[in-house]
Amino acid sequence: MSKFSEKGYVVKENAPVYLTEDMDKTAGWFETVLGWYSNIVERDQDGNGCYGVVFDMLPEVEQVHLAPFTGFQMFCGTPESGTISFMQVKNIEKMYAYIRANGWDQITEIIVQPWGGKTCELTTIDGYLIKIFE
């Protein structure tokens, strides 16, 4: 038997954990700057977000799990610095233009890499770095 068949399971999705001290502010940033959607699932007794998600697909598609989850799982906590994701996109130039048109300038210019891909780096409102490639 192969290792694949012996282990008996398959990973269906894998989402980065995104810590934020203000889930509503972070969700708003993803919605405004990236054009994503959000869902703050759990709140504490004061109404502050404890757990939520941000994602790029229509909520109807996400909720019925027709496609793999491609967003971030948000939890209340102190943001950690550094790279949080290496995100593959289609139409990186359009994404870059969309982000810039929405007033966010913490994104590097797109660079063609020696391996043929295109990359840029986006710094989020909480200081995380998302490396983007096509």
Short mmCIF file of N, CA and C in Angstrom, two decimals:
data_model
loop_
_atom_site.label_atom_id
_atom_site.label_comp_id
_atom_site.label_asym_id
_atom_site.label_seq_id
_atom_site.Cartn_x
_atom_site.Cartn_y
_atom_site.Cartn_z
N MET A 1 0.83 -1.20 0.00
CA MET A 1 0.00 0.00 0.00
C MET A 1 0.87 1.26 0.00
N SER A 2 0.35 2.29 -0.58
CA SER A 2 1.08 3.55 -0.58
C SER A 2 0.78 4.33 0.69
N LYS A 3 1.65 5.26 1.00
CA LYS A 3 1.44 6.11 2.16
C LYS A 3 0.10 6.85 2.06
N PHE A 4 -0.25 7.28 0.84
CA PHE A 4 -1.51 8.01 0.64
C PHE A 4 -2.71 7.18 1.05
N SER A 5 -2.77 5.95 0.61
CA SER A 5 -3.93 5.12 0.94
C SER A 5 -3.89 4.65 2.40
N GLU A 6 -2.71 4.49 2.96
CA GLU A 6 -2.59 4.03 4.34
C GLU A 6 -3.07 5.06 5.36
N LYS A 7 -2.81 6.33 5.07
CA LYS A 7 -3.16 7.34 6.08
C LYS A 7 -4.66 7.53 6.22
N GLY A 8 -5.43 7.34 5.17
CA GLY A 8 -6.88 7.35 5.29
C GLY A 8 -7.56 8.70 5.33
N TYR A 9 -6.85 9.77 5.07
CA TYR A 9 -7.49 11.08 5.06
C TYR A 9 -6.89 11.97 3.97
N VAL A 10 -7.64 13.05 3.63
CA VAL A 10 -7.21 14.03 2.64
C VAL A 10 -7.48 15.41 3.21
N VAL A 11 -6.55 16.32 3.10
CA VAL A 11 -6.77 17.70 3.52
C VAL A 11 -7.60 18.40 2.45
N LYS A 12 -8.76 18.94 2.84
CA LYS A 12 -9.67 19.58 1.89
C LYS A 12 -9.41 21.08 1.77
N GLU A 13 -9.01 21.71 2.85
CA GLU A 13 -8.73 23.14 2.85
C GLU A 13 -7.65 23.40 3.89
N ASN A 14 -6.99 24.55 3.75
CA ASN A 14 -5.99 24.95 4.71
C ASN A 14 -5.98 26.47 4.73
N ALA A 15 -6.39 27.06 5.83
CA ALA A 15 -6.51 28.51 5.89
C ALA A 15 -5.58 29.10 6.95
N PRO A 16 -4.88 30.17 6.61
CA PRO A 16 -4.03 30.84 7.59
C PRO A 16 -4.87 31.42 8.74
N VAL A 17 -4.28 31.44 9.92
CA VAL A 17 -4.89 32.06 11.10
C VAL A 17 -4.44 33.52 11.15
N TYR A 18 -5.40 34.41 11.19
CA TYR A 18 -5.16 35.85 11.18
C TYR A 18 -5.62 36.41 12.52
N LEU A 19 -4.68 36.87 13.33
CA LEU A 19 -5.01 37.47 14.62
C LEU A 19 -5.23 38.97 14.46
N THR A 20 -6.27 39.47 15.10
CA THR A 20 -6.57 40.90 15.04
C THR A 20 -7.17 41.36 16.35
N GLU A 21 -6.86 42.59 16.73
CA GLU A 21 -7.42 43.16 17.95
C GLU A 21 -8.76 43.83 17.68
N ASP A 22 -9.08 44.12 16.42
CA ASP A 22 -10.35 44.74 16.06
C ASP A 22 -10.88 44.05 14.81
N MET A 23 -11.68 43.02 15.01
CA MET A 23 -12.16 42.19 13.92
C MET A 23 -13.03 42.98 12.93
N ASP A 24 -13.84 43.88 13.44
CA ASP A 24 -14.70 44.68 12.55
C ASP A 24 -13.85 45.58 11.65
N LYS A 25 -12.82 46.19 12.20
CA LYS A 25 -11.93 47.06 11.42
C LYS A 25 -11.18 46.24 10.36
N THR A 26 -10.68 45.09 10.76
CA THR A 26 -9.95 44.23 9.82
C THR A 26 -10.87 43.73 8.71
N ALA A 27 -12.06 43.27 9.08
CA ALA A 27 -13.02 42.80 8.08
C ALA A 27 -13.37 43.93 7.12
N GLY A 28 -13.56 45.14 7.64
CA GLY A 28 -13.85 46.29 6.80
C GLY A 28 -12.73 46.59 5.82
N TRP A 29 -11.49 46.41 6.27
CA TRP A 29 -10.33 46.63 5.40
C TRP A 29 -10.34 45.63 4.25
N PHE A 30 -10.55 44.36 4.55
CA PHE A 30 -10.60 43.33 3.50
C PHE A 30 -11.72 43.62 2.51
N GLU A 31 -12.87 44.06 3.02
CA GLU A 31 -14.00 44.37 2.15
C GLU A 31 -13.71 45.58 1.25
N THR A 32 -13.19 46.65 1.84
CA THR A 32 -12.96 47.89 1.10
C THR A 32 -11.76 47.82 0.17
N VAL A 33 -10.63 47.36 0.69
CA VAL A 33 -9.38 47.39 -0.08
C VAL A 33 -9.30 46.24 -1.08
N LEU A 34 -9.71 45.03 -0.69
CA LEU A 34 -9.58 43.87 -1.57
C LEU A 34 -10.89 43.48 -2.26
N GLY A 35 -12.02 44.02 -1.81
CA GLY A 35 -13.29 43.64 -2.40
C GLY A 35 -13.77 42.28 -1.94
N TRP A 36 -13.29 41.83 -0.78
CA TRP A 36 -13.65 40.53 -0.24
C TRP A 36 -14.94 40.61 0.55
N TYR A 37 -15.33 39.50 1.15
CA TYR A 37 -16.49 39.39 2.00
C TYR A 37 -16.04 38.96 3.38
N SER A 38 -16.90 39.17 4.37
CA SER A 38 -16.54 38.76 5.72
C SER A 38 -17.75 38.22 6.45
N ASN A 39 -17.46 37.46 7.49
CA ASN A 39 -18.51 36.96 8.37
C ASN A 39 -17.91 36.84 9.76
N ILE A 40 -18.36 37.70 10.65
CA ILE A 40 -17.93 37.60 12.04
C ILE A 40 -18.93 36.69 12.73
N VAL A 41 -18.46 35.49 13.02
CA VAL A 41 -19.33 34.40 13.46
C VAL A 41 -19.64 34.47 14.95
N GLU A 42 -18.65 34.79 15.76
CA GLU A 42 -18.81 34.82 17.22
C GLU A 42 -18.34 36.17 17.77
N ARG A 43 -19.09 36.68 18.73
CA ARG A 43 -18.75 37.93 19.42
C ARG A 43 -18.79 37.70 20.93
N ASP A 44 -18.02 38.51 21.65
CA ASP A 44 -18.04 38.42 23.11
C ASP A 44 -19.23 39.21 23.66
N GLN A 45 -19.34 39.26 24.99
CA GLN A 45 -20.47 39.92 25.64
C GLN A 45 -20.52 41.42 25.36
N ASP A 46 -19.40 42.00 24.93
CA ASP A 46 -19.36 43.43 24.59
C ASP A 46 -19.55 43.68 23.10
N GLY A 47 -19.76 42.62 22.32
CA GLY A 47 -19.99 42.77 20.89
C GLY A 47 -18.72 42.76 20.04
N ASN A 48 -17.57 42.52 20.66
CA ASN A 48 -16.32 42.44 19.92
C ASN A 48 -16.17 41.08 19.26
N GLY A 49 -15.66 41.07 18.04
CA GLY A 49 -15.47 39.82 17.33
C GLY A 49 -14.47 38.91 18.01
N CYS A 50 -14.81 37.64 18.13
CA CYS A 50 -13.92 36.62 18.69
C CYS A 50 -13.42 35.67 17.60
N TYR A 51 -14.30 35.40 16.63
CA TYR A 51 -13.97 34.51 15.53
C TYR A 51 -14.73 34.96 14.29
N GLY A 52 -14.03 34.94 13.17
CA GLY A 52 -14.67 35.29 11.91
C GLY A 52 -13.82 34.84 10.74
N VAL A 53 -14.31 35.13 9.56
CA VAL A 53 -13.59 34.77 8.34
C VAL A 53 -13.67 35.92 7.35
N VAL A 54 -12.66 36.02 6.50
CA VAL A 54 -12.68 36.90 5.33
C VAL A 54 -12.33 36.03 4.14
N PHE A 55 -13.00 36.27 3.00
CA PHE A 55 -12.81 35.40 1.85
C PHE A 55 -13.17 36.16 0.59
N ASP A 56 -12.68 35.68 -0.54
CA ASP A 56 -12.82 36.42 -1.81
C ASP A 56 -14.01 35.99 -2.66
N MET A 57 -14.64 34.88 -2.33
CA MET A 57 -15.74 34.41 -3.17
C MET A 57 -17.08 34.86 -2.62
N LEU A 58 -18.11 34.71 -3.42
CA LEU A 58 -19.45 35.07 -2.98
C LEU A 58 -19.82 34.29 -1.73
N PRO A 59 -20.46 34.92 -0.76
CA PRO A 59 -20.84 34.21 0.47
C PRO A 59 -21.69 32.98 0.21
N GLU A 60 -22.54 33.02 -0.79
CA GLU A 60 -23.39 31.87 -1.10
C GLU A 60 -22.55 30.66 -1.51
N VAL A 61 -21.48 30.90 -2.23
CA VAL A 61 -20.58 29.82 -2.64
C VAL A 61 -19.80 29.30 -1.44
N GLU A 62 -19.32 30.22 -0.61
CA GLU A 62 -18.55 29.83 0.56
C GLU A 62 -19.40 29.03 1.54
N GLN A 63 -20.62 29.47 1.79
CA GLN A 63 -21.48 28.84 2.80
C GLN A 63 -21.87 27.41 2.44
N VAL A 64 -21.98 27.10 1.16
CA VAL A 64 -22.35 25.74 0.76
C VAL A 64 -21.13 24.90 0.37
N HIS A 65 -19.95 25.48 0.54
CA HIS A 65 -18.68 24.77 0.32
C HIS A 65 -18.56 24.18 -1.08
N LEU A 66 -18.91 24.98 -2.09
CA LEU A 66 -18.79 24.53 -3.48
C LEU A 66 -17.36 24.62 -3.99
N ALA A 67 -16.53 25.37 -3.29
CA ALA A 67 -15.13 25.54 -3.67
C ALA A 67 -14.30 25.56 -2.39
N PRO A 68 -13.02 25.26 -2.49
CA PRO A 68 -12.17 25.32 -1.30
C PRO A 68 -12.13 26.72 -0.71
N PHE A 69 -11.99 26.82 0.58
CA PHE A 69 -11.89 28.09 1.28
C PHE A 69 -10.56 28.75 0.91
N THR A 70 -10.60 30.00 0.49
CA THR A 70 -9.38 30.69 0.06
C THR A 70 -9.13 31.98 0.83
N GLY A 71 -9.66 32.07 2.02
CA GLY A 71 -9.51 33.29 2.80
C GLY A 71 -8.66 33.09 4.04
N PHE A 72 -9.01 33.83 5.08
CA PHE A 72 -8.31 33.78 6.36
C PHE A 72 -9.31 33.51 7.47
N GLN A 73 -8.92 32.69 8.43
CA GLN A 73 -9.67 32.47 9.65
C GLN A 73 -9.19 33.53 10.64
N MET A 74 -10.11 34.39 11.10
CA MET A 74 -9.72 35.46 12.03
C MET A 74 -10.07 35.08 13.46
N PHE A 75 -9.13 35.36 14.35
CA PHE A 75 -9.33 35.17 15.77
C PHE A 75 -8.90 36.44 16.49
N CYS A 76 -9.53 36.73 17.62
CA CYS A 76 -9.15 37.89 18.41
C CYS A 76 -7.79 37.60 19.05
N GLY A 77 -6.87 38.54 18.90
CA GLY A 77 -5.54 38.39 19.47
C GLY A 77 -4.60 39.44 18.92
N THR A 78 -3.41 39.47 19.46
CA THR A 78 -2.40 40.42 19.02
C THR A 78 -1.79 39.95 17.70
N PRO A 79 -1.87 40.80 16.66
CA PRO A 79 -1.30 40.40 15.37
C PRO A 79 0.19 40.10 15.48
N GLU A 80 0.61 39.11 14.73
CA GLU A 80 2.02 38.75 14.67
C GLU A 80 2.57 39.32 13.37
N SER A 81 3.79 39.78 13.40
CA SER A 81 4.38 40.33 12.18
C SER A 81 4.89 39.21 11.30
N GLY A 82 5.12 39.55 10.04
CA GLY A 82 5.69 38.59 9.12
C GLY A 82 4.72 38.13 8.07
N THR A 83 5.19 37.22 7.26
CA THR A 83 4.39 36.69 6.16
C THR A 83 3.33 35.75 6.69
N ILE A 84 2.09 35.96 6.23
CA ILE A 84 0.98 35.11 6.66
C ILE A 84 0.51 34.19 5.54
N SER A 85 0.83 34.56 4.28
CA SER A 85 0.30 33.77 3.18
C SER A 85 1.13 33.96 1.92
N PHE A 86 1.15 32.92 1.10
CA PHE A 86 1.69 32.98 -0.26
C PHE A 86 0.50 32.64 -1.14
N MET A 87 -0.15 33.68 -1.64
CA MET A 87 -1.46 33.58 -2.27
C MET A 87 -1.36 33.59 -3.79
N GLN A 88 -1.88 32.55 -4.42
CA GLN A 88 -1.91 32.50 -5.88
C GLN A 88 -3.20 33.16 -6.36
N VAL A 89 -3.06 34.05 -7.34
CA VAL A 89 -4.22 34.73 -7.92
C VAL A 89 -4.17 34.62 -9.43
N LYS A 90 -5.30 34.89 -10.03
CA LYS A 90 -5.39 35.03 -11.48
C LYS A 90 -5.62 36.52 -11.74
N ASN A 91 -4.88 37.10 -12.68
CA ASN A 91 -4.97 38.52 -13.01
C ASN A 91 -4.37 39.41 -11.92
N ILE A 92 -3.11 39.17 -11.60
CA ILE A 92 -2.43 39.92 -10.56
C ILE A 92 -2.43 41.43 -10.85
N GLU A 93 -2.35 41.80 -12.12
CA GLU A 93 -2.36 43.22 -12.47
C GLU A 93 -3.69 43.87 -12.09
N LYS A 94 -4.79 43.16 -12.31
CA LYS A 94 -6.11 43.70 -11.93
C LYS A 94 -6.24 43.80 -10.42
N MET A 95 -5.71 42.82 -9.70
CA MET A 95 -5.75 42.88 -8.24
C MET A 95 -4.96 44.08 -7.74
N TYR A 96 -3.77 44.25 -8.28
CA TYR A 96 -2.92 45.38 -7.90
C TYR A 96 -3.65 46.70 -8.16
N ALA A 97 -4.22 46.84 -9.34
CA ALA A 97 -4.92 48.08 -9.70
C ALA A 97 -6.13 48.31 -8.79
N TYR A 98 -6.84 47.25 -8.45
CA TYR A 98 -8.01 47.35 -7.58
C TYR A 98 -7.60 47.86 -6.20
N ILE A 99 -6.54 47.29 -5.65
CA ILE A 99 -6.05 47.69 -4.33
C ILE A 99 -5.62 49.15 -4.34
N ARG A 100 -4.85 49.53 -5.34
CA ARG A 100 -4.38 50.92 -5.43
C ARG A 100 -5.55 51.89 -5.64
N ALA A 101 -6.53 51.51 -6.45
CA ALA A 101 -7.69 52.36 -6.70
C ALA A 101 -8.52 52.58 -5.44
N ASN A 102 -8.41 51.65 -4.49
CA ASN A 102 -9.13 51.79 -3.23
C ASN A 102 -8.30 52.48 -2.16
N GLY A 103 -7.21 53.13 -2.58
CA GLY A 103 -6.45 53.99 -1.69
C GLY A 103 -5.39 53.32 -0.84
N TRP A 104 -5.11 52.05 -1.07
CA TRP A 104 -4.09 51.36 -0.27
C TRP A 104 -2.78 51.38 -1.02
N ASP A 105 -1.73 51.94 -0.40
CA ASP A 105 -0.45 52.04 -1.08
C ASP A 105 0.62 51.11 -0.51
N GLN A 106 0.25 50.30 0.46
CA GLN A 106 1.22 49.38 1.05
C GLN A 106 1.25 48.06 0.29
N ILE A 107 1.56 48.19 -0.99
CA ILE A 107 1.71 47.04 -1.89
C ILE A 107 2.88 47.36 -2.82
N THR A 108 3.74 46.39 -3.01
CA THR A 108 4.91 46.61 -3.87
C THR A 108 4.50 46.51 -5.33
N GLU A 109 5.34 47.03 -6.18
CA GLU A 109 5.14 46.88 -7.62
C GLU A 109 5.22 45.39 -7.98
N ILE A 110 4.58 45.02 -9.06
CA ILE A 110 4.62 43.64 -9.54
C ILE A 110 5.98 43.40 -10.20
N ILE A 111 6.59 42.28 -9.85
CA ILE A 111 7.91 41.92 -10.38
C ILE A 111 7.79 40.59 -11.10
N VAL A 112 8.39 40.49 -12.29
CA VAL A 112 8.47 39.21 -13.00
C VAL A 112 9.67 38.47 -12.42
N GLN A 113 9.42 37.26 -11.92
CA GLN A 113 10.45 36.47 -11.27
C GLN A 113 11.22 35.62 -12.28
N PRO A 114 12.45 35.19 -11.93
CA PRO A 114 13.23 34.34 -12.83
C PRO A 114 12.53 33.04 -13.19
N TRP A 115 11.64 32.55 -12.33
CA TRP A 115 10.91 31.30 -12.59
C TRP A 115 9.68 31.54 -13.45
N GLY A 116 9.46 32.79 -13.90
CA GLY A 116 8.39 33.08 -14.84
C GLY A 116 7.13 33.64 -14.21
N GLY A 117 7.00 33.53 -12.92
CA GLY A 117 5.82 34.06 -12.25
C GLY A 117 5.93 35.55 -12.01
N LYS A 118 4.82 36.14 -11.63
CA LYS A 118 4.77 37.55 -11.24
C LYS A 118 4.42 37.60 -9.77
N THR A 119 5.05 38.51 -9.03
CA THR A 119 4.80 38.62 -7.60
C THR A 119 4.69 40.07 -7.16
N CYS A 120 4.00 40.26 -6.05
CA CYS A 120 4.02 41.52 -5.33
C CYS A 120 3.73 41.19 -3.87
N GLU A 121 3.92 42.16 -2.99
CA GLU A 121 3.71 41.94 -1.57
C GLU A 121 2.77 43.01 -1.02
N LEU A 122 1.76 42.56 -0.30
CA LEU A 122 0.74 43.43 0.27
C LEU A 122 0.87 43.41 1.79
N THR A 123 0.95 44.59 2.40
CA THR A 123 0.94 44.69 3.85
C THR A 123 -0.48 45.03 4.28
N THR A 124 -1.03 44.24 5.20
CA THR A 124 -2.41 44.43 5.64
C THR A 124 -2.50 45.54 6.68
N ILE A 125 -3.72 45.87 7.04
CA ILE A 125 -3.98 46.89 8.04
C ILE A 125 -3.39 46.53 9.40
N ASP A 126 -3.20 45.23 9.65
CA ASP A 126 -2.64 44.76 10.91
C ASP A 126 -1.14 44.47 10.84
N GLY A 127 -0.52 44.79 9.70
CA GLY A 127 0.92 44.61 9.56
C GLY A 127 1.38 43.27 9.05
N TYR A 128 0.46 42.39 8.69
CA TYR A 128 0.84 41.11 8.08
C TYR A 128 1.29 41.33 6.64
N LEU A 129 2.11 40.44 6.14
CA LEU A 129 2.56 40.48 4.76
C LEU A 129 1.94 39.32 4.00
N ILE A 130 1.22 39.66 2.93
CA ILE A 130 0.68 38.65 2.03
C ILE A 130 1.49 38.69 0.76
N LYS A 131 2.21 37.61 0.47
CA LYS A 131 2.96 37.52 -0.77
C LYS A 131 2.00 36.96 -1.82
N ILE A 132 1.89 37.67 -2.93
CA ILE A 132 0.93 37.33 -3.97
C ILE A 132 1.69 36.91 -5.22
N PHE A 133 1.22 35.85 -5.88
CA PHE A 133 1.89 35.42 -7.10
C PHE A 133 0.88 34.95 -8.13
N GLU A 134 1.32 35.02 -9.38
CA GLU A 134 0.55 34.47 -10.50
C GLU A 134 1.51 33.68 -11.36
#
